[in-house]
Coordinates of C-alpha atoms in Angstrom, one line a residue:
R1 CA -39.8 -13.0 -21.3
L2 CA -41.1 -11.1 -24.4
R3 CA -42.9 -14.2 -25.8
L4 CA -44.6 -14.6 -22.4
H5 CA -45.7 -10.9 -22.5
D6 CA -47.1 -11.3 -26.0
G7 CA -48.9 -14.5 -24.9
K8 CA -50.5 -12.7 -21.9
L9 CA -49.0 -15.2 -19.4
I10 CA -47.3 -12.2 -17.9
K11 CA -49.9 -9.8 -16.6
D12 CA -51.1 -8.0 -13.4
R13 CA -52.6 -10.6 -11.1
R14 CA -54.6 -10.2 -7.8
Y15 CA -54.0 -12.5 -4.8
H16 CA -55.3 -12.0 -1.3
L17 CA -56.6 -8.5 -2.0
R18 CA -53.3 -7.4 -3.4
T19 CA -52.3 -6.7 -7.1
Y20 CA -49.0 -8.1 -8.3
P21 CA -47.9 -6.4 -11.6
N22 CA -46.3 -8.3 -14.5
C23 CA -46.2 -11.7 -13.0
F24 CA -47.0 -15.3 -14.1
V25 CA -48.3 -18.5 -12.5
A26 CA -45.5 -21.1 -12.2
K27 CA -47.9 -24.0 -13.1
E28 CA -49.2 -22.1 -16.2
L29 CA -45.6 -21.4 -17.3
T30 CA -44.6 -25.0 -17.0
D31 CA -47.6 -26.0 -19.2
W32 CA -46.5 -23.3 -21.7
L33 CA -42.9 -24.6 -21.8
I34 CA -44.2 -28.0 -22.8
D35 CA -46.9 -26.8 -25.2
H36 CA -44.3 -24.7 -27.1
K37 CA -41.6 -27.5 -27.0
E38 CA -39.2 -25.5 -24.9
A39 CA -39.2 -28.4 -22.4
P40 CA -40.0 -32.2 -23.1
D41 CA -41.6 -32.7 -19.7
R42 CA -42.5 -30.9 -16.5
E43 CA -39.3 -32.1 -14.7
T44 CA -37.1 -30.4 -17.3
G45 CA -39.3 -27.3 -17.3
I46 CA -38.8 -27.0 -13.5
R47 CA -35.1 -27.5 -13.8
L48 CA -35.0 -24.7 -16.6
M49 CA -36.9 -22.2 -14.5
Q50 CA -34.7 -23.1 -11.4
K51 CA -31.7 -22.2 -13.6
L52 CA -33.3 -18.8 -14.3
M53 CA -33.8 -18.3 -10.5
D54 CA -30.3 -19.3 -9.7
H55 CA -29.1 -16.6 -12.2
Y56 CA -31.4 -13.9 -10.7
I57 CA -33.5 -13.7 -13.9
I58 CA -36.8 -14.6 -12.1
H59 CA -37.9 -14.7 -8.5
H60 CA -41.0 -15.3 -6.3
V61 CA -43.0 -12.1 -6.1
C62 CA -42.6 -11.9 -2.3
D63 CA -39.2 -13.7 -2.3
E64 CA -40.8 -16.3 0.0
H65 CA -39.5 -19.3 -2.1
S66 CA -35.9 -19.7 -3.3
D67 CA -37.0 -22.7 -5.4
Y68 CA -39.1 -22.9 -8.4
K69 CA -42.3 -24.8 -7.5
D70 CA -44.6 -26.1 -10.2
A71 CA -47.7 -24.8 -8.3
K72 CA -50.1 -21.9 -8.4
L73 CA -47.4 -19.5 -7.1
L74 CA -46.6 -16.1 -8.6
Y75 CA -43.1 -15.5 -10.0
R76 CA -41.8 -12.4 -11.9
F77 CA -39.0 -11.6 -14.2
R78 CA -36.6 -9.2 -12.4
K79 CA -36.4 -7.1 -15.5
D80 CA -40.0 -6.4 -15.1
D81 CA -39.7 -4.9 -11.5
G82 CA -36.3 -3.3 -11.7
T83 CA -34.5 -5.8 -9.4
F84 CA -32.3 -7.3 -12.1
P85 CA -28.6 -6.9 -11.0
L86 CA -26.8 -4.9 -13.6
N87 CA -23.2 -5.7 -12.8
K88 CA -20.4 -4.8 -15.3
D89 CA -20.6 -8.1 -17.2
V90 CA -24.3 -7.7 -17.8
K91 CA -24.0 -4.1 -18.9
V92 CA -21.3 -4.9 -21.4
F93 CA -23.4 -7.9 -22.7
V94 CA -26.6 -5.7 -23.0
R95 CA -24.5 -2.9 -24.7
G96 CA -23.1 -5.4 -27.2
Q97 CA -26.5 -6.7 -28.0
S98 CA -27.9 -3.2 -28.5
L99 CA -25.0 -2.3 -30.8
Y100 CA -25.4 -5.5 -32.8
E101 CA -29.1 -4.8 -33.4
K102 CA -28.4 -1.3 -34.4
L103 CA -25.6 -2.5 -36.8
V104 CA -27.8 -5.2 -38.4
G105 CA -30.6 -2.8 -39.0
A106 CA -28.5 0.0 -40.3
E107 CA -28.6 0.8 -44.1
G108 CA -25.3 0.0 -45.6
S109 CA -24.2 -1.8 -42.5
I110 CA -20.5 -2.3 -41.9
L111 CA -21.3 -5.9 -40.8
K112 CA -20.5 -8.1 -43.8
V113 CA -19.3 -11.6 -44.8
R114 CA -15.6 -11.2 -45.5
E115 CA -12.8 -13.5 -46.3
E116 CA -9.3 -13.7 -44.8
N117 CA -6.7 -16.3 -45.7
S118 CA -9.3 -18.2 -47.8
V119 CA -11.7 -18.5 -44.8
K120 CA -15.1 -16.8 -44.9
Y121 CA -16.2 -15.1 -41.6
Q122 CA -19.7 -13.9 -40.8
R123 CA -20.7 -10.6 -39.1
T124 CA -17.3 -9.0 -39.7
F125 CA -16.0 -5.4 -39.6
L126 CA -12.7 -3.6 -39.7
G127 CA -11.6 -2.1 -36.3
C128 CA -11.4 1.4 -37.8
E129 CA -14.8 1.0 -39.3
M130 CA -16.3 0.2 -35.9
V131 CA -14.5 3.2 -34.4
D132 CA -15.8 5.5 -37.1
W133 CA -19.4 4.2 -36.7
L134 CA -19.4 4.4 -32.9
V135 CA -18.3 8.0 -33.0
Q136 CA -20.8 9.0 -35.8
E137 CA -23.6 7.3 -34.1
G138 CA -22.9 9.1 -30.8
E139 CA -22.1 5.8 -29.1
A140 CA -18.7 7.1 -28.1
E141 CA -17.5 10.7 -27.7
S142 CA -14.0 10.2 -29.0
R143 CA -12.0 7.5 -30.9
K144 CA -10.2 6.7 -27.7
E145 CA -13.5 6.0 -25.9
A146 CA -14.7 3.9 -28.9
V147 CA -11.5 1.8 -28.8
E148 CA -12.1 1.3 -25.0
L149 CA -15.7 0.2 -25.7
G150 CA -14.3 -2.2 -28.5
Q151 CA -11.8 -3.6 -26.0
A152 CA -14.5 -4.2 -23.4
L153 CA -16.6 -6.1 -25.9
L154 CA -13.7 -8.3 -26.9
E155 CA -12.7 -9.0 -23.3
H156 CA -16.3 -10.2 -22.6
G157 CA -16.3 -12.5 -25.7
I158 CA -18.9 -10.5 -27.6
I159 CA -16.5 -9.7 -30.5
Q160 CA -13.1 -11.1 -31.4
H161 CA -10.3 -10.9 -33.9
V162 CA -11.2 -13.4 -36.7
S163 CA -8.1 -15.5 -35.9
N164 CA -7.9 -14.6 -32.2
R165 CA -4.4 -13.0 -32.5
H166 CA -5.1 -9.5 -31.6
H167 CA -7.0 -7.3 -29.1
F168 CA -9.2 -4.5 -30.4
F169 CA -7.3 -1.7 -32.2
D170 CA -8.3 1.3 -34.3
G171 CA -6.9 -0.1 -37.5
D172 CA -7.6 -2.4 -40.5
L173 CA -7.6 -5.6 -38.6
L174 CA -10.7 -7.8 -39.2
Y175 CA -13.1 -8.5 -36.2
Q176 CA -16.4 -10.3 -36.0
F177 CA -19.4 -10.5 -33.6
W178 CA -18.7 -13.9 -31.8
I179 CA -22.3 -13.9 -30.6
N180 CA -25.1 -14.0 -33.1
F181 CA -27.6 -12.3 -31.0
R182 CA -30.4 -13.1 -33.5
R183 CA -30.0 -16.8 -33.3
R184 CA -33.1 -18.3 -31.8
R185 CA -32.0 -20.1 -28.6
R186 CA -33.8 -22.8 -26.9
L187 CA -34.1 -22.8 -23.2
T188 CA -32.8 -26.4 -22.9
E189 CA -29.3 -25.0 -23.9
L190 CA -29.1 -23.7 -20.4
L191 CA -28.8 -27.2 -19.0
N192 CA -25.8 -27.9 -21.1
E193 CA -23.9 -24.6 -20.7
N194 CA -21.2 -26.0 -18.4
S195 CA -20.7 -29.3 -20.2
S196 CA -17.5 -28.2 -22.0
R197 CA -16.0 -26.9 -18.8
T198 CA -16.3 -30.0 -16.7
L199 CA -13.3 -31.5 -18.5
S200 CA -10.8 -29.6 -16.4
E201 CA -12.3 -30.7 -13.1
S202 CA -12.2 -34.4 -13.8
P203 CA -9.6 -36.6 -12.1
D204 CA -7.6 -36.9 -15.4
S205 CA -7.0 -33.2 -15.7
P206 CA -3.3 -32.3 -16.4
F207 CA -3.8 -29.0 -14.7
C208 CA -3.8 -30.4 -11.2
L209 CA -0.9 -32.4 -9.9
R210 CA -2.9 -35.1 -8.2
K211 CA -1.1 -37.5 -6.0
L212 CA -2.3 -41.0 -6.5
N213 CA -1.8 -41.8 -2.8
P214 CA -2.1 -39.2 0.1
D215 CA 0.9 -40.6 1.9
P216 CA 3.9 -38.3 2.0
G217 CA 6.1 -40.9 0.6
N218 CA 4.2 -41.4 -2.6
T219 CA 5.4 -38.9 -5.2
S220 CA 3.5 -40.3 -8.3
F221 CA 1.0 -38.2 -10.1
L222 CA -1.8 -39.0 -12.4
S223 CA -1.9 -36.8 -15.4
V224 CA -2.9 -36.9 -19.1
Q225 CA -0.8 -37.0 -22.2
P226 CA -1.8 -34.8 -25.1
N227 CA -3.6 -37.9 -26.5
K228 CA -5.7 -38.1 -23.3
E229 CA -4.3 -41.5 -22.3
I230 CA -4.1 -41.8 -18.6
K231 CA -0.7 -43.0 -17.3
I232 CA 0.8 -43.6 -13.9
V233 CA 4.3 -42.1 -13.9
S234 CA 6.7 -42.4 -10.9
A235 CA 8.4 -39.1 -9.8
V236 CA 12.0 -40.1 -10.3
R237 CA 12.4 -37.0 -12.6
R238 CA 10.1 -35.0 -10.2
S239 CA 12.2 -35.5 -7.1
S240 CA 11.8 -31.8 -6.4
I241 CA 8.2 -32.5 -5.6
T242 CA 9.2 -35.0 -3.1
S243 CA 11.5 -32.6 -1.2
L244 CA 8.4 -30.2 -1.1
A245 CA 6.5 -33.0 0.6
G246 CA 9.1 -33.3 3.3
N247 CA 10.6 -36.6 2.0
S248 CA 14.1 -36.7 0.7
N249 CA 13.7 -40.0 -1.0
P250 CA 13.1 -39.4 -4.8
Y251 CA 12.2 -43.0 -5.6
F252 CA 9.0 -44.7 -5.3
S253 CA 8.9 -48.5 -4.7
V254 CA 5.4 -49.5 -3.7
T255 CA 2.6 -49.9 -6.3
P256 CA 0.2 -47.0 -5.7
T257 CA -3.6 -47.2 -5.5
L258 CA -5.8 -44.9 -7.5
V259 CA -7.1 -42.6 -4.8
F260 CA -8.2 -39.1 -5.9
P261 CA -8.1 -36.3 -3.4
P262 CA -11.0 -33.9 -3.1
V263 CA -10.9 -31.1 -5.7
A264 CA -10.4 -28.6 -2.8
E265 CA -6.9 -30.0 -2.2
C266 CA -6.1 -29.1 -5.9
N267 CA -7.8 -25.7 -5.7
P268 CA -6.1 -23.9 -2.8
K269 CA -6.3 -20.3 -1.9
S270 CA -5.1 -18.0 -4.7
V271 CA -1.5 -17.2 -4.7
L272 CA -2.2 -13.7 -5.7
K273 CA -1.6 -11.1 -3.0
R274 CA -4.6 -9.1 -4.4
P275 CA -7.0 -9.3 -7.3
V276 CA -5.9 -7.8 -10.6
T277 CA -8.3 -6.6 -13.4
N278 CA -7.7 -6.7 -17.1
E279 CA -7.9 -2.9 -17.1
E280 CA -5.0 -2.8 -14.8
L281 CA -3.0 -5.3 -16.8
L282 CA -3.6 -3.4 -20.1
S283 CA -3.4 0.1 -19.0
P284 CA -0.6 2.2 -20.5
G285 CA 2.5 2.2 -18.4
A286 CA 1.3 -0.7 -16.3
P287 CA 4.2 -2.5 -14.4
Y288 CA 3.7 -5.8 -16.3
V289 CA 5.9 -7.3 -19.0
K290 CA 4.6 -9.9 -21.6
K291 CA 6.6 -13.0 -22.2
T292 CA 6.0 -15.8 -24.7
L293 CA 6.6 -19.4 -23.4
T294 CA 6.8 -22.5 -25.6
I295 CA 6.0 -25.5 -23.5
V296 CA 6.5 -29.1 -24.9
G297 CA 4.2 -31.4 -22.9
D298 CA 5.8 -34.8 -21.7
A299 CA 4.2 -38.0 -20.4
V300 CA 3.1 -36.3 -17.2
G301 CA 1.5 -33.3 -18.9
W302 CA 2.7 -29.6 -18.9
G303 CA 3.3 -29.2 -15.2
F304 CA 1.3 -26.2 -14.1
V305 CA -2.0 -25.2 -12.7
V306 CA -4.1 -22.3 -13.9
R307 CA -6.9 -20.8 -11.9
G308 CA -9.0 -17.7 -11.5
G309 CA -10.7 -15.9 -14.4
R310 CA -10.7 -12.6 -16.2
P311 CA -7.7 -12.7 -15.9
C312 CA -6.6 -16.3 -15.1
H313 CA -3.2 -16.7 -13.3
I314 CA -0.7 -19.4 -12.8
Q315 CA -1.5 -21.0 -9.4
A316 CA 1.3 -23.7 -9.2
V317 CA 4.2 -24.9 -11.3
D318 CA 5.8 -28.3 -11.0
P319 CA 9.5 -27.4 -10.5
G320 CA 10.7 -30.4 -12.5
G321 CA 8.2 -30.0 -15.2
P322 CA 8.1 -28.6 -18.9
A323 CA 6.4 -25.3 -17.8
A324 CA 9.1 -24.5 -15.2
A325 CA 11.8 -25.3 -17.8
A326 CA 10.2 -22.8 -20.2
G327 CA 10.2 -20.0 -17.7
M328 CA 6.7 -20.3 -16.2
K329 CA 6.2 -18.8 -12.7
V330 CA 3.4 -18.6 -10.2
C331 CA 1.3 -15.4 -10.3
Q332 CA 1.9 -14.8 -14.1
F333 CA -1.3 -14.0 -15.9
V334 CA -2.4 -15.9 -19.0
F335 CA -2.7 -13.6 -22.0
S336 CA -3.0 -16.0 -24.9
V337 CA -2.9 -19.7 -25.6
N338 CA -1.8 -20.9 -29.0
G339 CA -2.4 -17.4 -30.5
M340 CA -5.9 -17.1 -28.9
Y341 CA -6.5 -14.1 -26.7
V342 CA -7.9 -15.4 -23.3
L343 CA -7.8 -12.6 -20.8
H344 CA -11.6 -12.6 -20.9
L345 CA -12.0 -16.4 -20.2
D346 CA -12.2 -18.4 -16.9
Y347 CA -9.7 -21.2 -16.1
Q348 CA -12.2 -24.0 -17.0
T349 CA -12.3 -22.7 -20.6
I350 CA -8.6 -22.1 -20.8
S351 CA -7.9 -25.6 -19.4
S352 CA -10.1 -27.1 -22.0
L353 CA -8.3 -25.1 -24.8
I354 CA -4.9 -26.4 -23.6
M355 CA -6.1 -30.0 -23.1
T356 CA -7.6 -30.2 -26.6
G357 CA -4.7 -28.3 -28.3
P358 CA -1.4 -29.5 -29.6
R359 CA 1.3 -31.1 -27.5
T360 CA 3.5 -28.0 -28.1
L361 CA 1.9 -25.2 -26.1
V362 CA 2.6 -21.6 -26.9
M363 CA 1.5 -19.2 -24.1
E364 CA 1.9 -15.5 -23.7
V365 CA 2.0 -14.5 -20.0
M366 CA 2.1 -11.2 -18.3
E367 CA 4.5 -10.9 -15.4
A368 CA 4.7 -8.2 -12.8
V369 CA 8.0 -6.1 -13.1
E370 CA 10.1 -6.5 -10.0

């Protein structure tokens, strides 16, 4: 947006006796994307700008077109007309970027390259240093407010503990800005933003107990071992699943066919009675207790389904699986995975973390006190 302003592509334009401030012509912008190597061709340029429309970054000046058309139509950045939706996530992100720029530009900045356990980390700071700085600069009125701001930045993935083992505290723990706001990003990155998250939605995901055959008598499930090899495993050990399906026969004698049900069948309505926020989970005196579960995956997987986001919750547990044996229950909230704090992540990302991690899974969960 700023580069387009500098290049005079964004300017006041007159059309049908009316002046539209701070807008651009779609066809001219597509040309600009190709000329500045932000897009290899017009088709990619159109897809990129459609992505910005889908995320409410740009819109047609009269909102008469929901699609980005490579034509002499006028569009505008919502930031230029005050219609950009500033929800909580966006506000925290913008605040984080503002703080980062202020820290980088400060003389004697607390952001430094530091080493911990023989590993060097970029853009690091001590928790107490950040709290001191926020109070001194008037970014927070008290140390308590500064800690709350630091926790919000961590929960939104802007900062993190260098080894992902701690939340944000006013102490000598080492944190870093996870996002390098000054890295020059190319627009084409937008087209690949979900590539790492498609893994958990594929038919070989261990987080959906997918029946190989929709018939009630079939109790086999397709899942993935930690080495990602797909195996068909009969449900002799999983006979409890059979009883849930209304069939008392725990054995399966007919060779199944590989038929995958729609994703919707594996993503039912949330088991939570009401939405729960991270703030509610982490507030002092909250009626939740944290538990550590060690789950050793078997040939069928780990035997649970994680869904939701910020925080994620346990949607389903295979009664005969490793997760159930470790004490996992539905409605628990996922606090950490193999030492990594994950309350700020969505279930696709958490699923990918688990799938690419070791066979022995260590999870911290938060459970409501009865």
